[in-house]
Tab-separated table of C-alpha atoms in Angstrom:
chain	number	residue	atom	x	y	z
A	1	UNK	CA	-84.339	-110.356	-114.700
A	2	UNK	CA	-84.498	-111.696	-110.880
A	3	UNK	CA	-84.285	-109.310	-107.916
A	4	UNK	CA	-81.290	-109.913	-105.666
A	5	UNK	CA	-80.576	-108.762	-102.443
A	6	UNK	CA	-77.303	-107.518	-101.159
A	7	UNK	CA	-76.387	-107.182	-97.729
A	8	UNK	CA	-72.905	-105.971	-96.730
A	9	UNK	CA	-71.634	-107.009	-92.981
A	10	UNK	CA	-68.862	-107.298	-91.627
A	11	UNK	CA	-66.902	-110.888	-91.440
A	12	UNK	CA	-68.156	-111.485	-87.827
A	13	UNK	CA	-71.265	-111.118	-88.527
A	14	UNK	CA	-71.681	-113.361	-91.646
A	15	UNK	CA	-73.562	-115.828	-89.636
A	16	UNK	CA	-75.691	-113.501	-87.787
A	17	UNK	CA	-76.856	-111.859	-90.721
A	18	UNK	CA	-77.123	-115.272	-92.870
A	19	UNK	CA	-79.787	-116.688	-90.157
A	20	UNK	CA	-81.534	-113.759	-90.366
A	21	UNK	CA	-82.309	-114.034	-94.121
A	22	UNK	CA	-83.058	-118.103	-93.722
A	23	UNK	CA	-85.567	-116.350	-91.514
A	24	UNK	CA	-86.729	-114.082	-93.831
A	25	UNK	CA	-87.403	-117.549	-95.903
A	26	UNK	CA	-84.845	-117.169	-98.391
A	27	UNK	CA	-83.980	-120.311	-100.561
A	28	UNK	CA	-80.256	-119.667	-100.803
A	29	UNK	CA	-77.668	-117.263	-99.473
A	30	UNK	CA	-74.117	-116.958	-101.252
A	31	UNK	CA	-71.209	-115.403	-99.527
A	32	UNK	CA	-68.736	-113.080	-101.512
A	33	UNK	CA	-65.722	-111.185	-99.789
A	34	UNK	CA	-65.388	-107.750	-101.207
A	35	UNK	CA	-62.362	-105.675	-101.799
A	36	UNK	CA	-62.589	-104.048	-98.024
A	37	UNK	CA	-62.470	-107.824	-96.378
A	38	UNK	CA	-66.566	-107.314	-95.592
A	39	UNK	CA	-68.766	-109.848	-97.108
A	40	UNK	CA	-71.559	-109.404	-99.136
A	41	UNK	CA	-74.302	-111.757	-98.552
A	42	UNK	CA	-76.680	-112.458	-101.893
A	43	UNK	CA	-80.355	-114.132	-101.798
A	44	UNK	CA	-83.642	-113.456	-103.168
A	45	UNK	CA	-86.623	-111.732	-101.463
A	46	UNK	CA	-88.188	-112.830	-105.101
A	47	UNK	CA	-89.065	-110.315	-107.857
A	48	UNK	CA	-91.347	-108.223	-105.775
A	49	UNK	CA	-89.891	-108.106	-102.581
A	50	UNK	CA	-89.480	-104.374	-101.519
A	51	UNK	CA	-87.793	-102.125	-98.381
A	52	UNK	CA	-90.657	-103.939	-96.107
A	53	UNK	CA	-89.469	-106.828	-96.870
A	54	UNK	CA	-86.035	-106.684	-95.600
A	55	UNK	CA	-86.443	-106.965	-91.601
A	56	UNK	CA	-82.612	-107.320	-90.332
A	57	UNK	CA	-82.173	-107.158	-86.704
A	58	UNK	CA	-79.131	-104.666	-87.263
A	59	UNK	CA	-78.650	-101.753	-89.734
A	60	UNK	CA	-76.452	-103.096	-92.170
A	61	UNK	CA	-76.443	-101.609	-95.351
A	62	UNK	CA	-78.012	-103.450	-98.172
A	63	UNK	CA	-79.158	-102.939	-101.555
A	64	UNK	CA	-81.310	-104.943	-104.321
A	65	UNK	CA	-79.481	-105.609	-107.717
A	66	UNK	CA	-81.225	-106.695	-111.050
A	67	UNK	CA	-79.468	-110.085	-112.516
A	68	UNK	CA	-80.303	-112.522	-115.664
A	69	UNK	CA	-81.965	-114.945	-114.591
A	70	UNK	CA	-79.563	-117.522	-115.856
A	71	UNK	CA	-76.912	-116.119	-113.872
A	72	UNK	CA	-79.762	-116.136	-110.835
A	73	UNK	CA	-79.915	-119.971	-111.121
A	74	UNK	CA	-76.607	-121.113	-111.266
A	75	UNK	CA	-76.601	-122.370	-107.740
A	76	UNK	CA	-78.979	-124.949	-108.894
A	77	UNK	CA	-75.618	-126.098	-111.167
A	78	UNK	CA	-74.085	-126.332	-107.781
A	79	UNK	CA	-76.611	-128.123	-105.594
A	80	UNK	CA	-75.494	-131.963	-104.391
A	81	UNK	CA	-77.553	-134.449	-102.311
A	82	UNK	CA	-76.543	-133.568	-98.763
A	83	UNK	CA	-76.550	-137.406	-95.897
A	84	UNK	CA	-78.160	-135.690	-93.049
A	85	UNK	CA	-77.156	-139.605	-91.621
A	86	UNK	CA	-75.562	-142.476	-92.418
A	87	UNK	CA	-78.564	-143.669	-93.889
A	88	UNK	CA	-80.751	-140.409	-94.734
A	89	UNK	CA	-80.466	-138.012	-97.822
A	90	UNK	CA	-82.078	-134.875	-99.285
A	91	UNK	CA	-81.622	-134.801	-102.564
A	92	UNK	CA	-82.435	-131.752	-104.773
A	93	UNK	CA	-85.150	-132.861	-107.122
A	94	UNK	CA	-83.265	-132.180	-109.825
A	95	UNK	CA	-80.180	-133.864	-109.112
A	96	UNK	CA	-79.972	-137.638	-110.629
A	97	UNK	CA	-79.299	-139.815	-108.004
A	98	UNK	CA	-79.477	-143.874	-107.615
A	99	UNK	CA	-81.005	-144.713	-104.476
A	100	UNK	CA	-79.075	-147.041	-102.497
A	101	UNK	CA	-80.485	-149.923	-100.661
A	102	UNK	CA	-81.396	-149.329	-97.358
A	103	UNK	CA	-81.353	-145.426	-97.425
A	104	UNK	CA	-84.194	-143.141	-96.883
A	105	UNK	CA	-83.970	-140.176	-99.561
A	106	UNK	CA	-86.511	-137.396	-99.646
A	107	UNK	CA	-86.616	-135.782	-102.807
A	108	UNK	CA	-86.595	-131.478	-102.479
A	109	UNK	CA	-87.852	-128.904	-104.731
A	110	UNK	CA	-87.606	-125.504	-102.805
A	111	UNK	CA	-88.925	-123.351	-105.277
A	112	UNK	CA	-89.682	-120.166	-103.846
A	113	UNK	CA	-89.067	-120.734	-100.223
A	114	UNK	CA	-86.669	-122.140	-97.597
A	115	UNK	CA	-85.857	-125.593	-97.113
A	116	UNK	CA	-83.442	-127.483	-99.309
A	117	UNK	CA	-82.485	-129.455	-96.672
A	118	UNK	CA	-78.999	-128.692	-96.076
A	119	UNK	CA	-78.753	-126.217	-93.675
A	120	UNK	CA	-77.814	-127.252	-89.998
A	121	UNK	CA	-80.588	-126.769	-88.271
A	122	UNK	CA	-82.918	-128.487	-91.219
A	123	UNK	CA	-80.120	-131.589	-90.866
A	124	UNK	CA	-80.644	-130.962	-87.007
A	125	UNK	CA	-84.143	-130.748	-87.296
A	126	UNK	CA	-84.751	-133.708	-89.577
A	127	UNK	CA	-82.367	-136.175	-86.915
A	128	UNK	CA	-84.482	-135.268	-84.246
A	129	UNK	CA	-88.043	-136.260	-86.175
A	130	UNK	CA	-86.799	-139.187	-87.107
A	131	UNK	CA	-86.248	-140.120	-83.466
A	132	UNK	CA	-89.397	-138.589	-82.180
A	133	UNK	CA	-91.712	-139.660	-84.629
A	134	UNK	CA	-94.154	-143.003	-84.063
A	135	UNK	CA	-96.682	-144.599	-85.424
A	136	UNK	CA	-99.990	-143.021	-85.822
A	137	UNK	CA	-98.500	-139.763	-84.028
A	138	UNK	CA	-99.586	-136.237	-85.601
A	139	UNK	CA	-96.829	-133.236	-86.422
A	140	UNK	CA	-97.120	-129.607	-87.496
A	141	UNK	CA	-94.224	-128.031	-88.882
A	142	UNK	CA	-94.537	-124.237	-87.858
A	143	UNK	CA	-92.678	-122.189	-90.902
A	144	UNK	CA	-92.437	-125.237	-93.148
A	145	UNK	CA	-90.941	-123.653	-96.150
A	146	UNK	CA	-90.569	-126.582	-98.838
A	147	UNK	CA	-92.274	-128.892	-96.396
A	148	UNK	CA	-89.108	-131.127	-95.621
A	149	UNK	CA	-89.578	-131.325	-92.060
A	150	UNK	CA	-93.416	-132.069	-92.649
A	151	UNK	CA	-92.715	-134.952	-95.252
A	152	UNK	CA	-89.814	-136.013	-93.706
A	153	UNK	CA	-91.766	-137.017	-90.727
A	154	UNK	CA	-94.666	-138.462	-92.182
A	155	UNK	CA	-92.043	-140.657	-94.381
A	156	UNK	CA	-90.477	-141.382	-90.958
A	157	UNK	CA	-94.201	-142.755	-90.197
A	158	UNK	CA	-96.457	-140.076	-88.736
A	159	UNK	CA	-99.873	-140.559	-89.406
A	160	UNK	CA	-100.067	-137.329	-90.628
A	161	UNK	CA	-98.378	-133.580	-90.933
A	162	UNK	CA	-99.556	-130.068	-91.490
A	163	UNK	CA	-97.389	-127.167	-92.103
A	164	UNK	CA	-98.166	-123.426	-92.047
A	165	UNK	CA	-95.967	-120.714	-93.070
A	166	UNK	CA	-96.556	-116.666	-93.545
A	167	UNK	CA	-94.807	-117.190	-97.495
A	168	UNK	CA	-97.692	-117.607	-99.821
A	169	UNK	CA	-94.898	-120.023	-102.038
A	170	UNK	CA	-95.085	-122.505	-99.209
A	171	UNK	CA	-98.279	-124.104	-100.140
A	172	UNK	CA	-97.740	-125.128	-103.953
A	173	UNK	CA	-94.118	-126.336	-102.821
A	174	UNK	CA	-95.247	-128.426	-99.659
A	175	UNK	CA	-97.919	-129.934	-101.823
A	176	UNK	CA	-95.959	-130.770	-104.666
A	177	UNK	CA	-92.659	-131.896	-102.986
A	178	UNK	CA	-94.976	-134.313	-100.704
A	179	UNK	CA	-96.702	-135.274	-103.817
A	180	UNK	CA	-92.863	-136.408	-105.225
A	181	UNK	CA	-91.811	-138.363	-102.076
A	182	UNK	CA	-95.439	-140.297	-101.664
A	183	UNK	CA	-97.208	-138.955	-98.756
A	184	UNK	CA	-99.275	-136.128	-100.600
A	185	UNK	CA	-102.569	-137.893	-98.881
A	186	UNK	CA	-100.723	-137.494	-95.206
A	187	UNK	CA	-99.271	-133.855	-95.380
A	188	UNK	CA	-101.636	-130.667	-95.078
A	189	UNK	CA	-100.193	-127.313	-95.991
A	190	UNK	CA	-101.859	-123.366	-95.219
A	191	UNK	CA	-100.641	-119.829	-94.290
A	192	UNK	CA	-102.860	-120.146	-91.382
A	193	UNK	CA	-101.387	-118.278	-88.484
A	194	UNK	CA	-100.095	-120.562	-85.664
A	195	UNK	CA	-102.761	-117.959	-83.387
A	196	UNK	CA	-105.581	-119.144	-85.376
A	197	UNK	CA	-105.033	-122.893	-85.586
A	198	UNK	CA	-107.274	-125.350	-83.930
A	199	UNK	CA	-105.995	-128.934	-81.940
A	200	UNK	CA	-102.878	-130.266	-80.633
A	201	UNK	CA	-100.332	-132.292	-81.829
A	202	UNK	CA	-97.961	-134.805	-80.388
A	203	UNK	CA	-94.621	-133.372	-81.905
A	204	UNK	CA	-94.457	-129.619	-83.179
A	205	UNK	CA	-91.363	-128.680	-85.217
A	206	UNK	CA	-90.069	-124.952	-85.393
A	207	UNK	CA	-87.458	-123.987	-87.126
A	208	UNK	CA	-87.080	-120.759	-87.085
A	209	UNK	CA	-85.240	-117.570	-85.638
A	210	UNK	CA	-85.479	-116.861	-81.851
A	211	UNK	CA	-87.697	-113.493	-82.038
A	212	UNK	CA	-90.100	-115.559	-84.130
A	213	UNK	CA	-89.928	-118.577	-81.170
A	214	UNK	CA	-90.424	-116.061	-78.484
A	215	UNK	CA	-93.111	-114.525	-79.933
A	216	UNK	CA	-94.916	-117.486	-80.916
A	217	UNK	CA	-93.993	-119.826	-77.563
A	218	UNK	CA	-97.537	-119.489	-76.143
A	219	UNK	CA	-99.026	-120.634	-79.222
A	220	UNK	CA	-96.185	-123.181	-79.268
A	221	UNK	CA	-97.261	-124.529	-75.991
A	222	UNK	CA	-101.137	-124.265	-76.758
A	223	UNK	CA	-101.007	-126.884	-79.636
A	224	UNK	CA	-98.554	-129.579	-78.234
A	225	UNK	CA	-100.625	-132.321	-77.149
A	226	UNK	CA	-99.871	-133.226	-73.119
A	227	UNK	CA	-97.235	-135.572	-73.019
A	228	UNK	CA	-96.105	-134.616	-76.627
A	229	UNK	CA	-92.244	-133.353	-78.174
A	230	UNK	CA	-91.253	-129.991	-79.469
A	231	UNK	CA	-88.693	-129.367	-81.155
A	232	UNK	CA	-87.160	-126.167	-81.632
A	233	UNK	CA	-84.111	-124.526	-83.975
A	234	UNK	CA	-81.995	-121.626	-85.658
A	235	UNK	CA	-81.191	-120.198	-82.407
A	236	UNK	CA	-78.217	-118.579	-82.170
A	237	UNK	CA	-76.328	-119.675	-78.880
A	238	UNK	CA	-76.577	-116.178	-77.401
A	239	UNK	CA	-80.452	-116.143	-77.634
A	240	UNK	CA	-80.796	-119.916	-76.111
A	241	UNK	CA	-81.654	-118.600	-72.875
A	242	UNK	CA	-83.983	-116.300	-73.876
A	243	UNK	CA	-85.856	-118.723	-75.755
A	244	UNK	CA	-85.741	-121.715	-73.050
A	245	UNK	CA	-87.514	-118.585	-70.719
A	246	UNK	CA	-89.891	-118.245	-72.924
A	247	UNK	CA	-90.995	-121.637	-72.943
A	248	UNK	CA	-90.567	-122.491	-69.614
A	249	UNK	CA	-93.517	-123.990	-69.015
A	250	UNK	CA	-92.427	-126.695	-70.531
A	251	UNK	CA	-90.018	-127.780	-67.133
């Protein structure tokens, strides 16, 4: 049996309360209207995930359910190679797919954490890389989930990537998924906090939720190189000023 966690909201808040989970490093959220027009969102917290574990920013009700695990995994039945560009695909790992000439595919096996590649600010995320990123540069992916961002950049050309993340689940997926698309020599992966990580780096990815920015934008600022690129997203457009104060220094 899989743990799965219900949260009810109402419509308007679907997206709201959809980010939030993503930030909570959920693999995959699936909407369901019930019969009093609210929608029930459903993800995993995985098997042991208890009342700590769910930090929502409002008081919406929620609950945890028990399911088969078969029925758990049928979004995997679902899952399709997404073009984050014209040339540039994530496929899930799973899915067969011929690579066609010319296109850049990164291969994505989430596991436990976030990351398959087809969210909008991953897709958002992953355009911006691949326009920052130059030879012999350095990247750390703050919150790197399955490591996409991290691999995507190194198979973009960065000399070299670390990612950190707080989910334990991060570090055999990173490895393994950078392992699959060829750069397993170039991409580093730890739950070291951002607070206790040593250097700079010339392009820092984040891609998480705004409180999380905020609170980290000092140690944000402290490990971009002078001169380097960070890249920020999943903020929702009413927090965008909030986080732009936050790193101001930046200006």
């Amino acid at each position: 049996m899989t743990r799965q966690l219900v949260v009810t909201v109402p419509v308007v808040d679907a997206e709201l309360a959809s980010d939030a989970l993503w930030g909570l490093g959920v693999v995959a959220v699936e909407e369901r209207v019930d019969v009093d027009g609210e929608t029930e969102l459903w993800t995993s917290l995985g098997d042991e995930a208890t009342a700590a574990d769910v930090r929502l920013p409002q008081p919406w009700p929620w609950r945890f359910v028990e399911v088969d695990d078969a029925v758990a995994e049928t979004w995997r039945q679902f899952a399709q190679p997404v073009w984050v560009e014209a040339d540039l695909v994530v496929c899930p790992a799973w899915v067969p797919f011929d690579d066609p000439a010319g296109v850049v595919v990164l291969r994505i096996e989430p596991g436990a954490t976030f990351g398959m590649g087809d969210h909008p600010t991953t897709m958002l995320s992953l355009r911006a890389l691949r326009r920052l990123v130059h030879t012999g540069c350095t990247v750390l992916d703050v919150g790197c989930g399955s490591g996409v961002l991290a691999i995507g950049a190194c198979v973009f050309g960065a000399q070299g990537a670390v990612g950190i993340d707080i989910a334990p689940a991060a570090v055999p997926v990173t490895t393994a998924n950078a392992l699959a698309n060829g750069v397993a020599s170039r991409v580093g992966v730890s739950t070291t906090d951002l607070a206790d990580l040593d250097g700079t780096y010339d392009l820092v990815v984040a891609n998480i939720l705004a409180p999380a920015l905020i609170a980290l934008s000092a140690d944000l600022l402290r490990v971009l190189a002078p001169g380097g690129s960070l890249v920020i997203s999943g903020i929702l457009a009413e927090a965008h000023a909030h986080v732009l104060s936050a790193l101001a220094p930046l200006r």
